[in-house]
Amino acid sequence: MLYLCIMISELFSQWHISGLVVGLSTFLIIGFFHPIVIKSEYHFGVRCWWWFLLAGIAMCLLSVWVDNEILSILAGVVAFSSFWSIKEIFEQRERVLKGWFPMNPKRKHEYCPENR
């Protein structure tokens, strides 16, 4: 597996497409986190914010630990996308309260004004 990663990294360097690969991957990672935030808030509310914190910390550590430059960059992108998702999970709750997204009927009591 490591050999394959090294070969792919050398191929990217040889063709000078590392920037394009990182850019496209970043775009896809951010796009992947958007529905995760929506589904997480719907099913678990804002109390799942610490999941994103732990994922972000783990990916930061992985980013420092990995030798491959592209994988390290992508781990950093996932880490900071996770950190950004903490903010987004609370903003998603506000969007639900405004009626922009559906409210989970099983957790209707969590959306009361005194619980905000």
PDB file of C-alpha atoms in Angstrom:
ATOM      1  CA  MET A   1       0.000   0.000   0.000  1.00  0.00           C
ATOM      2  CA  LEU A   2       2.816   2.375   0.911  1.00  0.00           C
ATOM      3  CA  TYR A   3       4.565   1.563  -2.352  1.00  0.00           C
ATOM      4  CA  LEU A   4       1.399   2.381  -4.278  1.00  0.00           C
ATOM      5  CA  CYS A   5       1.076   5.741  -2.502  1.00  0.00           C
ATOM      6  CA  ILE A   6       4.694   6.578  -3.319  1.00  0.00           C
ATOM      7  CA  MET A   7       4.215   5.658  -6.982  1.00  0.00           C
ATOM      8  CA  ILE A   8       1.052   7.752  -7.250  1.00  0.00           C
ATOM      9  CA  SER A   9       2.766  10.691  -5.550  1.00  0.00           C
ATOM     10  CA  GLU A  10       5.693  10.463  -7.982  1.00  0.00           C
ATOM     11  CA  LEU A  11       3.266  10.307 -10.898  1.00  0.00           C
ATOM     12  CA  PHE A  12       1.534  13.480  -9.652  1.00  0.00           C
ATOM     13  CA  SER A  13       4.903  15.214  -9.331  1.00  0.00           C
ATOM     14  CA  GLN A  14       6.052  14.078 -12.738  1.00  0.00           C
ATOM     15  CA  TRP A  15       2.893  15.357 -14.429  1.00  0.00           C
ATOM     16  CA  HIS A  16       2.740  18.463 -12.182  1.00  0.00           C
ATOM     17  CA  ILE A  17      -0.869  17.795 -11.208  1.00  0.00           C
ATOM     18  CA  SER A  18      -0.490  17.656  -7.420  1.00  0.00           C
ATOM     19  CA  GLY A  19      -2.197  21.021  -7.076  1.00  0.00           C
ATOM     20  CA  LEU A  20      -5.127  19.892  -9.186  1.00  0.00           C
ATOM     21  CA  VAL A  21      -5.481  16.678  -7.190  1.00  0.00           C
ATOM     22  CA  VAL A  22      -5.399  18.541  -3.881  1.00  0.00           C
ATOM     23  CA  GLY A  23      -7.825  21.174  -5.180  1.00  0.00           C
ATOM     24  CA  LEU A  24     -10.321  18.631  -6.464  1.00  0.00           C
ATOM     25  CA  SER A  25     -10.004  16.546  -3.309  1.00  0.00           C
ATOM     26  CA  THR A  26     -10.568  19.610  -1.131  1.00  0.00           C
ATOM     27  CA  PHE A  27     -13.678  20.475  -3.128  1.00  0.00           C
ATOM     28  CA  LEU A  28     -15.010  16.930  -2.698  1.00  0.00           C
ATOM     29  CA  ILE A  29     -14.185  16.796   1.024  1.00  0.00           C
ATOM     30  CA  ILE A  30     -16.012  20.052   1.719  1.00  0.00           C
ATOM     31  CA  GLY A  31     -18.950  18.841  -0.364  1.00  0.00           C
ATOM     32  CA  PHE A  32     -18.947  15.575   1.575  1.00  0.00           C
ATOM     33  CA  PHE A  33     -19.147  17.385   4.936  1.00  0.00           C
ATOM     34  CA  HIS A  34     -22.225  19.435   3.998  1.00  0.00           C
ATOM     35  CA  PRO A  35     -24.720  16.533   4.099  1.00  0.00           C
ATOM     36  CA  ILE A  36     -22.939  15.029   7.110  1.00  0.00           C
ATOM     37  CA  VAL A  37     -23.649  18.209   9.091  1.00  0.00           C
ATOM     38  CA  ILE A  38     -27.290  18.256   7.976  1.00  0.00           C
ATOM     39  CA  LYS A  39     -27.879  14.576   8.811  1.00  0.00           C
ATOM     40  CA  SER A  40     -25.982  14.817  12.109  1.00  0.00           C
ATOM     41  CA  GLU A  41     -28.053  17.765  13.300  1.00  0.00           C
ATOM     42  CA  TYR A  42     -31.281  16.077  12.203  1.00  0.00           C
ATOM     43  CA  HIS A  43     -30.565  12.791  13.994  1.00  0.00           C
ATOM     44  CA  PHE A  44     -28.490  13.889  16.990  1.00  0.00           C
ATOM     45  CA  GLY A  45     -28.900  17.659  17.379  1.00  0.00           C
ATOM     46  CA  VAL A  46     -26.029  19.905  18.361  1.00  0.00           C
ATOM     47  CA  ARG A  47     -24.830  17.509  21.051  1.00  0.00           C
ATOM     48  CA  CYS A  48     -22.735  15.685  18.406  1.00  0.00           C
ATOM     49  CA  TRP A  49     -20.377  18.662  17.977  1.00  0.00           C
ATOM     50  CA  TRP A  50     -17.653  16.890  19.942  1.00  0.00           C
ATOM     51  CA  TRP A  51     -17.564  14.087  17.328  1.00  0.00           C
ATOM     52  CA  PHE A  52     -16.328  16.647  14.835  1.00  0.00           C
ATOM     53  CA  LEU A  53     -13.809  17.931  17.392  1.00  0.00           C
ATOM     54  CA  LEU A  54     -12.375  14.446  17.961  1.00  0.00           C
ATOM     55  CA  ALA A  55     -12.278  13.731  14.228  1.00  0.00           C
ATOM     56  CA  GLY A  56     -10.492  17.046  13.640  1.00  0.00           C
ATOM     57  CA  ILE A  57      -7.892  16.376  16.310  1.00  0.00           C
ATOM     58  CA  ALA A  58      -7.315  12.835  15.018  1.00  0.00           C
ATOM     59  CA  MET A  59      -6.869  14.081  11.460  1.00  0.00           C
ATOM     60  CA  CYS A  60      -4.473  16.822  12.625  1.00  0.00           C
ATOM     61  CA  LEU A  61      -2.349  14.161  14.302  1.00  0.00           C
ATOM     62  CA  LEU A  62      -2.526  11.988  11.190  1.00  0.00           C
ATOM     63  CA  SER A  63      -1.516  14.953   9.046  1.00  0.00           C
ATOM     64  CA  VAL A  64       1.635  15.415  11.122  1.00  0.00           C
ATOM     65  CA  TRP A  65       2.384  11.687  11.240  1.00  0.00           C
ATOM     66  CA  VAL A  66       1.988  10.818   7.524  1.00  0.00           C
ATOM     67  CA  ASP A  67       5.116  11.086   5.367  1.00  0.00           C
ATOM     68  CA  ASN A  68       3.323  11.484   2.038  1.00  0.00           C
ATOM     69  CA  GLU A  69       2.847  15.177   1.291  1.00  0.00           C
ATOM     70  CA  ILE A  70      -0.478  14.870  -0.553  1.00  0.00           C
ATOM     71  CA  LEU A  71      -1.998  12.563   2.070  1.00  0.00           C
ATOM     72  CA  SER A  72      -0.787  14.906   4.793  1.00  0.00           C
ATOM     73  CA  ILE A  73      -2.422  17.877   3.053  1.00  0.00           C
ATOM     74  CA  LEU A  74      -5.688  15.989   2.587  1.00  0.00           C
ATOM     75  CA  ALA A  75      -5.695  14.896   6.237  1.00  0.00           C
ATOM     76  CA  GLY A  76      -5.277  18.564   7.168  1.00  0.00           C
ATOM     77  CA  VAL A  77      -8.188  19.509   4.914  1.00  0.00           C
ATOM     78  CA  VAL A  78     -10.382  16.878   6.587  1.00  0.00           C
ATOM     79  CA  ALA A  79      -9.229  18.110  10.000  1.00  0.00           C
ATOM     80  CA  PHE A  80     -10.174  21.706   9.404  1.00  0.00           C
ATOM     81  CA  SER A  81     -13.380  20.717   7.625  1.00  0.00           C
ATOM     82  CA  SER A  82     -14.259  18.848  10.822  1.00  0.00           C
ATOM     83  CA  PHE A  83     -13.477  21.915  12.927  1.00  0.00           C
ATOM     84  CA  TRP A  84     -15.580  24.093  10.623  1.00  0.00           C
ATOM     85  CA  SER A  85     -18.428  21.579  10.958  1.00  0.00           C
ATOM     86  CA  ILE A  86     -18.636  22.361  14.680  1.00  0.00           C
ATOM     87  CA  LYS A  87     -19.686  25.894  13.775  1.00  0.00           C
ATOM     88  CA  GLU A  88     -21.957  24.633  11.021  1.00  0.00           C
ATOM     89  CA  ILE A  89     -23.804  22.194  13.286  1.00  0.00           C
ATOM     90  CA  PHE A  90     -24.952  25.095  15.480  1.00  0.00           C
ATOM     91  CA  GLU A  91     -25.836  27.185  12.436  1.00  0.00           C
ATOM     92  CA  GLN A  92     -27.781  24.231  11.033  1.00  0.00           C
ATOM     93  CA  ARG A  93     -29.920  24.283  14.164  1.00  0.00           C
ATOM     94  CA  GLU A  94     -30.697  27.946  13.460  1.00  0.00           C
ATOM     95  CA  ARG A  95     -31.598  27.097   9.863  1.00  0.00           C
ATOM     96  CA  VAL A  96     -33.989  24.413  11.151  1.00  0.00           C
ATOM     97  CA  LEU A  97     -35.582  26.930  13.519  1.00  0.00           C
ATOM     98  CA  LYS A  98     -36.098  29.312  10.586  1.00  0.00           C
ATOM     99  CA  GLY A  99     -37.841  26.499   8.687  1.00  0.00           C
ATOM    100  CA  TRP A 100     -35.208  26.197   5.976  1.00  0.00           C
ATOM    101  CA  PHE A 101     -34.558  22.524   6.829  1.00  0.00           C
ATOM    102  CA  PRO A 102     -36.867  19.867   8.302  1.00  0.00           C
ATOM    103  CA  MET A 103     -37.090  19.441  12.058  1.00  0.00           C
ATOM    104  CA  ASN A 104     -36.768  15.957  13.515  1.00  0.00           C
ATOM    105  CA  PRO A 105     -40.197  15.333  15.095  1.00  0.00           C
ATOM    106  CA  LYS A 106     -38.630  12.973  17.651  1.00  0.00           C
ATOM    107  CA  ARG A 107     -36.551  15.868  19.025  1.00  0.00           C
ATOM    108  CA  LYS A 108     -39.129  18.652  18.777  1.00  0.00           C
ATOM    109  CA  HIS A 109     -38.668  19.474  22.481  1.00  0.00           C
ATOM    110  CA  GLU A 110     -35.012  20.418  21.820  1.00  0.00           C
ATOM    111  CA  TYR A 111     -36.096  23.269  19.557  1.00  0.00           C
ATOM    112  CA  CYS A 112     -38.132  25.089  22.195  1.00  0.00           C
ATOM    113  CA  PRO A 113     -36.959  28.696  22.831  1.00  0.00           C
ATOM    114  CA  GLU A 114     -36.023  27.970  26.458  1.00  0.00           C
ATOM    115  CA  ASN A 115     -33.629  25.230  25.308  1.00  0.00           C
ATOM    116  CA  ARG A 116     -31.662  27.519  22.972  1.00  0.00           C
TER     117      ARG A 116
END
